[in-house]
Amino acid sequence: MTHNTAPSDELTFWSFVDYAVHKAEKELPSVNAEAMRMVLTLNRATSMVIYDLESSVHRPRGWTWPGFRVLFALWLAGPMEAKTTAEISGMSRAALSALLNTLERDGLLSRERATHDRRALQLSLTEAGYGAILGVFRAHNRRESAWAEALEPEERLELVRLLNKLMAGSTDAQAKFRN
């Protein structure tokens, strides 16, 4: 079977969405093109924001995006069990487990056995971790603000409303969540 392919030098990060939707519709007329475009666009926009935050804020400070998410959760929610930290930060328990060694070695968090269940780990920020997350979050929030400036205040509220609606509807679609 021969497939028509687009010259790779003509496709860009964003033009691929249009190309992919058009080609999928051609090859599979039953494709829900609007849903495909929505998910591809959401994925691409999310990737851009995360890449920007990671490359401009976190990596220059020796941090990773997952490391930031864990320290951010502990900063705002306080000490908690590792399984709760994994859920809140959107990570698998295995990924969190691997990351904890680095964060503890860097003096940013401590782990102890939970008093109510000796099998559970209780995580908390160290003083150094608390100071570090405050400094990193200031820079992080400046980048968030730069992204948000592309929209008017009411557009930002509408985008958040629509994303919340999408997430609430995902339970109806029996979406899988990481936990």
PDB file of C-alpha atoms in Angstrom:
ATOM      1  CA  MET A   1       0.000   0.000   0.000  1.00  0.00           C
ATOM      2  CA  THR A   2       1.320   3.431  -0.909  1.00  0.00           C
ATOM      3  CA  HIS A   3       0.800   6.332   1.439  1.00  0.00           C
ATOM      4  CA  ASN A   4       1.010   9.925   0.343  1.00  0.00           C
ATOM      5  CA  THR A   5       3.450  11.666   2.586  1.00  0.00           C
ATOM      6  CA  ALA A   6       4.032  15.316   3.171  1.00  0.00           C
ATOM      7  CA  PRO A   7       7.550  16.552   2.585  1.00  0.00           C
ATOM      8  CA  SER A   8       8.989  16.683   6.085  1.00  0.00           C
ATOM      9  CA  ASP A   9      10.557  20.087   5.457  1.00  0.00           C
ATOM     10  CA  GLU A  10       7.068  21.547   4.912  1.00  0.00           C
ATOM     11  CA  LEU A  11       5.653  20.407   8.241  1.00  0.00           C
ATOM     12  CA  THR A  12       6.086  22.367  11.440  1.00  0.00           C
ATOM     13  CA  PHE A  13       5.068  21.696  15.025  1.00  0.00           C
ATOM     14  CA  TRP A  14       1.742  23.491  14.434  1.00  0.00           C
ATOM     15  CA  SER A  15       1.092  22.777  10.766  1.00  0.00           C
ATOM     16  CA  PHE A  16       1.248  19.067  11.531  1.00  0.00           C
ATOM     17  CA  VAL A  17      -2.103  19.365  13.352  1.00  0.00           C
ATOM     18  CA  ASP A  18      -3.868  20.594  10.190  1.00  0.00           C
ATOM     19  CA  TYR A  19      -2.048  18.044   8.057  1.00  0.00           C
ATOM     20  CA  ALA A  20      -2.821  15.146  10.415  1.00  0.00           C
ATOM     21  CA  VAL A  21      -6.510  15.998  10.739  1.00  0.00           C
ATOM     22  CA  HIS A  22      -6.912  16.409   6.976  1.00  0.00           C
ATOM     23  CA  LYS A  23      -5.104  13.142   6.206  1.00  0.00           C
ATOM     24  CA  ALA A  24      -6.967  11.171   8.891  1.00  0.00           C
ATOM     25  CA  GLU A  25     -10.312  12.436   7.553  1.00  0.00           C
ATOM     26  CA  LYS A  26      -9.306  11.371   4.043  1.00  0.00           C
ATOM     27  CA  GLU A  27      -8.223   7.883   5.047  1.00  0.00           C
ATOM     28  CA  LEU A  28     -10.901   7.286   7.696  1.00  0.00           C
ATOM     29  CA  PRO A  29     -14.053   9.299   6.877  1.00  0.00           C
ATOM     30  CA  SER A  30     -15.634   8.319  10.210  1.00  0.00           C
ATOM     31  CA  VAL A  31     -12.904  10.103  12.199  1.00  0.00           C
ATOM     32  CA  ASN A  32     -14.168  12.765  14.603  1.00  0.00           C
ATOM     33  CA  ALA A  33     -11.937  15.529  13.232  1.00  0.00           C
ATOM     34  CA  GLU A  34     -13.001  18.137  15.788  1.00  0.00           C
ATOM     35  CA  ALA A  35     -12.090  15.846  18.690  1.00  0.00           C
ATOM     36  CA  MET A  36      -8.794  14.964  17.014  1.00  0.00           C
ATOM     37  CA  ARG A  37      -7.946  18.641  16.440  1.00  0.00           C
ATOM     38  CA  MET A  38      -8.886  19.536  20.028  1.00  0.00           C
ATOM     39  CA  VAL A  39      -6.720  16.834  21.600  1.00  0.00           C
ATOM     40  CA  LEU A  40      -3.751  17.402  19.257  1.00  0.00           C
ATOM     41  CA  THR A  41      -3.893  21.175  19.860  1.00  0.00           C
ATOM     42  CA  LEU A  42      -4.243  20.758  23.629  1.00  0.00           C
ATOM     43  CA  ASN A  43      -1.317  18.336  23.665  1.00  0.00           C
ATOM     44  CA  ARG A  44       0.877  20.635  21.576  1.00  0.00           C
ATOM     45  CA  ALA A  45       0.034  23.729  23.637  1.00  0.00           C
ATOM     46  CA  THR A  46       0.727  21.843  26.871  1.00  0.00           C
ATOM     47  CA  SER A  47       4.036  20.574  25.510  1.00  0.00           C
ATOM     48  CA  MET A  48       5.079  24.097  24.557  1.00  0.00           C
ATOM     49  CA  VAL A  49       4.271  25.550  27.972  1.00  0.00           C
ATOM     50  CA  ILE A  50       6.002  22.746  29.864  1.00  0.00           C
ATOM     51  CA  TYR A  51       9.065  22.871  27.606  1.00  0.00           C
ATOM     52  CA  ASP A  52       9.296  26.638  28.097  1.00  0.00           C
ATOM     53  CA  LEU A  53       8.995  26.387  31.888  1.00  0.00           C
ATOM     54  CA  GLU A  54      11.462  23.541  32.097  1.00  0.00           C
ATOM     55  CA  SER A  55      14.069  25.056  29.775  1.00  0.00           C
ATOM     56  CA  SER A  56      13.868  28.663  30.973  1.00  0.00           C
ATOM     57  CA  VAL A  57      13.211  28.185  34.699  1.00  0.00           C
ATOM     58  CA  HIS A  58      13.902  24.702  36.010  1.00  0.00           C
ATOM     59  CA  ARG A  59      16.846  23.223  34.094  1.00  0.00           C
ATOM     60  CA  PRO A  60      19.025  26.354  34.557  1.00  0.00           C
ATOM     61  CA  ARG A  61      18.614  25.803  38.314  1.00  0.00           C
ATOM     62  CA  GLY A  62      19.415  22.098  38.084  1.00  0.00           C
ATOM     63  CA  TRP A  63      15.799  21.017  38.508  1.00  0.00           C
ATOM     64  CA  THR A  64      13.515  18.856  36.417  1.00  0.00           C
ATOM     65  CA  TRP A  65       9.838  19.385  35.692  1.00  0.00           C
ATOM     66  CA  PRO A  66       8.861  16.352  37.823  1.00  0.00           C
ATOM     67  CA  GLY A  67      11.099  17.550  40.666  1.00  0.00           C
ATOM     68  CA  PHE A  68       9.421  20.943  40.596  1.00  0.00           C
ATOM     69  CA  ARG A  69       5.954  19.356  40.680  1.00  0.00           C
ATOM     70  CA  VAL A  70       6.823  17.319  43.776  1.00  0.00           C
ATOM     71  CA  LEU A  71       8.364  20.242  45.670  1.00  0.00           C
ATOM     72  CA  PHE A  72       5.479  22.498  44.601  1.00  0.00           C
ATOM     73  CA  ALA A  73       2.940  20.005  46.000  1.00  0.00           C
ATOM     74  CA  LEU A  74       4.825  19.684  49.287  1.00  0.00           C
ATOM     75  CA  TRP A  75       5.221  23.460  49.577  1.00  0.00           C
ATOM     76  CA  LEU A  76       1.525  24.169  49.190  1.00  0.00           C
ATOM     77  CA  ALA A  77      -0.088  21.072  50.740  1.00  0.00           C
ATOM     78  CA  GLY A  78       2.515  20.425  53.434  1.00  0.00           C
ATOM     79  CA  PRO A  79       3.966  17.104  54.531  1.00  0.00           C
ATOM     80  CA  MET A  80       2.142  14.127  53.076  1.00  0.00           C
ATOM     81  CA  GLU A  81       2.460  10.484  52.200  1.00  0.00           C
ATOM     82  CA  ALA A  82       4.404   9.582  49.086  1.00  0.00           C
ATOM     83  CA  LYS A  83       1.336   8.033  47.436  1.00  0.00           C
ATOM     84  CA  THR A  84      -0.605  11.293  47.892  1.00  0.00           C
ATOM     85  CA  THR A  85       2.350  13.294  46.579  1.00  0.00           C
ATOM     86  CA  ALA A  86       2.449  11.085  43.476  1.00  0.00           C
ATOM     87  CA  GLU A  87      -1.271  11.568  42.877  1.00  0.00           C
ATOM     88  CA  ILE A  88      -1.237  15.343  43.425  1.00  0.00           C
ATOM     89  CA  SER A  89       1.811  15.840  41.210  1.00  0.00           C
ATOM     90  CA  GLY A  90       0.434  13.599  38.451  1.00  0.00           C
ATOM     91  CA  MET A  91       3.204  11.015  38.673  1.00  0.00           C
ATOM     92  CA  SER A  92       3.293   7.271  39.021  1.00  0.00           C
ATOM     93  CA  ARG A  93       4.523   5.936  42.348  1.00  0.00           C
ATOM     94  CA  ALA A  94       7.477   4.331  40.565  1.00  0.00           C
ATOM     95  CA  ALA A  95       8.517   7.645  38.975  1.00  0.00           C
ATOM     96  CA  LEU A  96       8.207   9.410  42.325  1.00  0.00           C
ATOM     97  CA  SER A  97      10.246   6.736  44.062  1.00  0.00           C
ATOM     98  CA  ALA A  98      13.115   7.212  41.619  1.00  0.00           C
ATOM     99  CA  LEU A  99      12.946  10.997  41.989  1.00  0.00           C
ATOM    100  CA  LEU A 100      12.968  10.991  45.795  1.00  0.00           C
ATOM    101  CA  ASN A 101      16.591   9.843  45.976  1.00  0.00           C
ATOM    102  CA  THR A 102      17.710  12.895  44.000  1.00  0.00           C
ATOM    103  CA  LEU A 103      15.560  15.383  45.921  1.00  0.00           C
ATOM    104  CA  GLU A 104      16.703  13.967  49.254  1.00  0.00           C
ATOM    105  CA  ARG A 105      20.378  13.878  48.157  1.00  0.00           C
ATOM    106  CA  ASP A 106      20.052  17.556  47.166  1.00  0.00           C
ATOM    107  CA  GLY A 107      18.717  18.341  50.644  1.00  0.00           C
ATOM    108  CA  LEU A 108      15.329  19.544  49.384  1.00  0.00           C
ATOM    109  CA  LEU A 109      13.067  17.028  51.095  1.00  0.00           C
ATOM    110  CA  SER A 110      13.134  14.450  53.817  1.00  0.00           C
ATOM    111  CA  ARG A 111      11.323  11.167  54.086  1.00  0.00           C
ATOM    112  CA  GLU A 112      10.333   9.314  57.207  1.00  0.00           C
ATOM    113  CA  ARG A 113       8.096   6.388  57.973  1.00  0.00           C
ATOM    114  CA  ALA A 114       4.528   7.526  58.619  1.00  0.00           C
ATOM    115  CA  THR A 115       3.495   7.138  62.262  1.00  0.00           C
ATOM    116  CA  HIS A 116       0.089   5.654  61.384  1.00  0.00           C
ATOM    117  CA  ASP A 117       1.524   3.076  58.943  1.00  0.00           C
ATOM    118  CA  ARG A 118       5.182   2.050  59.066  1.00  0.00           C
ATOM    119  CA  ARG A 119       4.974   0.907  55.413  1.00  0.00           C
ATOM    120  CA  ALA A 120       4.067   4.415  54.220  1.00  0.00           C
ATOM    121  CA  LEU A 121       6.569   7.185  53.579  1.00  0.00           C
ATOM    122  CA  GLN A 122       5.902  10.688  54.857  1.00  0.00           C
ATOM    123  CA  LEU A 123       7.523  13.404  52.726  1.00  0.00           C
ATOM    124  CA  SER A 124       8.253  16.959  53.776  1.00  0.00           C
ATOM    125  CA  LEU A 125      10.285  19.897  52.581  1.00  0.00           C
ATOM    126  CA  THR A 126      13.510  20.693  54.364  1.00  0.00           C
ATOM    127  CA  GLU A 127      14.335  24.311  55.186  1.00  0.00           C
ATOM    128  CA  ALA A 128      16.568  24.351  52.105  1.00  0.00           C
ATOM    129  CA  GLY A 129      13.735  22.891  50.035  1.00  0.00           C
ATOM    130  CA  TYR A 130      11.331  25.530  51.298  1.00  0.00           C
ATOM    131  CA  GLY A 131      13.709  28.351  50.401  1.00  0.00           C
ATOM    132  CA  ALA A 132      14.464  26.798  47.011  1.00  0.00           C
ATOM    133  CA  ILE A 133      10.823  26.345  45.991  1.00  0.00           C
ATOM    134  CA  LEU A 134      10.025  29.948  46.915  1.00  0.00           C
ATOM    135  CA  GLY A 135      12.808  31.235  44.684  1.00  0.00           C
ATOM    136  CA  VAL A 136      12.033  28.887  41.810  1.00  0.00           C
ATOM    137  CA  PHE A 137       8.319  29.556  41.978  1.00  0.00           C
ATOM    138  CA  ARG A 138       8.825  33.298  41.630  1.00  0.00           C
ATOM    139  CA  ALA A 139      10.626  32.720  38.311  1.00  0.00           C
ATOM    140  CA  HIS A 140       8.112  30.043  37.325  1.00  0.00           C
ATOM    141  CA  ASN A 141       5.210  32.394  37.940  1.00  0.00           C
ATOM    142  CA  ARG A 142       6.838  35.145  35.851  1.00  0.00           C
ATOM    143  CA  ARG A 143       6.862  32.678  32.905  1.00  0.00           C
ATOM    144  CA  GLU A 144       3.247  31.690  33.647  1.00  0.00           C
ATOM    145  CA  SER A 145       2.355  35.378  33.569  1.00  0.00           C
ATOM    146  CA  ALA A 146       4.104  35.835  30.219  1.00  0.00           C
ATOM    147  CA  TRP A 147       2.015  33.003  28.759  1.00  0.00           C
ATOM    148  CA  ALA A 148      -1.192  34.358  30.277  1.00  0.00           C
ATOM    149  CA  GLU A 149      -0.620  37.815  28.766  1.00  0.00           C
ATOM    150  CA  ALA A 150      -1.540  36.410  25.333  1.00  0.00           C
ATOM    151  CA  LEU A 151      -5.168  36.323  26.516  1.00  0.00           C
ATOM    152  CA  GLU A 152      -7.459  38.990  27.902  1.00  0.00           C
ATOM    153  CA  PRO A 153      -8.482  38.445  31.555  1.00  0.00           C
ATOM    154  CA  GLU A 154     -11.951  37.224  30.586  1.00  0.00           C
ATOM    155  CA  GLU A 155     -10.428  34.854  28.002  1.00  0.00           C
ATOM    156  CA  ARG A 156      -8.197  33.356  30.702  1.00  0.00           C
ATOM    157  CA  LEU A 157     -11.237  32.724  32.890  1.00  0.00           C
ATOM    158  CA  GLU A 158     -13.079  31.165  29.949  1.00  0.00           C
ATOM    159  CA  LEU A 159     -10.134  28.925  29.099  1.00  0.00           C
ATOM    160  CA  VAL A 160      -9.929  27.693  32.695  1.00  0.00           C
ATOM    161  CA  ARG A 161     -13.701  27.141  32.726  1.00  0.00           C
ATOM    162  CA  LEU A 162     -13.533  25.121  29.502  1.00  0.00           C
ATOM    163  CA  LEU A 163     -10.568  23.050  30.685  1.00  0.00           C
ATOM    164  CA  ASN A 164     -12.387  22.278  33.943  1.00  0.00           C
ATOM    165  CA  LYS A 165     -15.441  21.257  31.930  1.00  0.00           C
ATOM    166  CA  LEU A 166     -13.272  19.019  29.732  1.00  0.00           C
ATOM    167  CA  MET A 167     -11.701  17.368  32.794  1.00  0.00           C
ATOM    168  CA  ALA A 168     -15.080  16.877  34.491  1.00  0.00           C
ATOM    169  CA  GLY A 169     -16.442  15.293  31.313  1.00  0.00           C
ATOM    170  CA  SER A 170     -13.494  12.933  31.104  1.00  0.00           C
ATOM    171  CA  THR A 171     -15.011  10.846  33.890  1.00  0.00           C
ATOM    172  CA  ASP A 172     -18.008  10.265  31.614  1.00  0.00           C
ATOM    173  CA  ALA A 173     -15.582   9.082  28.938  1.00  0.00           C
ATOM    174  CA  GLN A 174     -14.050   6.678  31.478  1.00  0.00           C
ATOM    175  CA  ALA A 175     -10.680   8.346  31.069  1.00  0.00           C
ATOM    176  CA  LYS A 176      -7.690   6.814  32.797  1.00  0.00           C
ATOM    177  CA  PHE A 177      -5.866   8.885  35.379  1.00  0.00           C
ATOM    178  CA  ARG A 178      -2.356   8.436  36.677  1.00  0.00           C
ATOM    179  CA  ASN A 179      -2.241   7.466  40.328  1.00  0.00           C
TER     180      ASN A 179
END
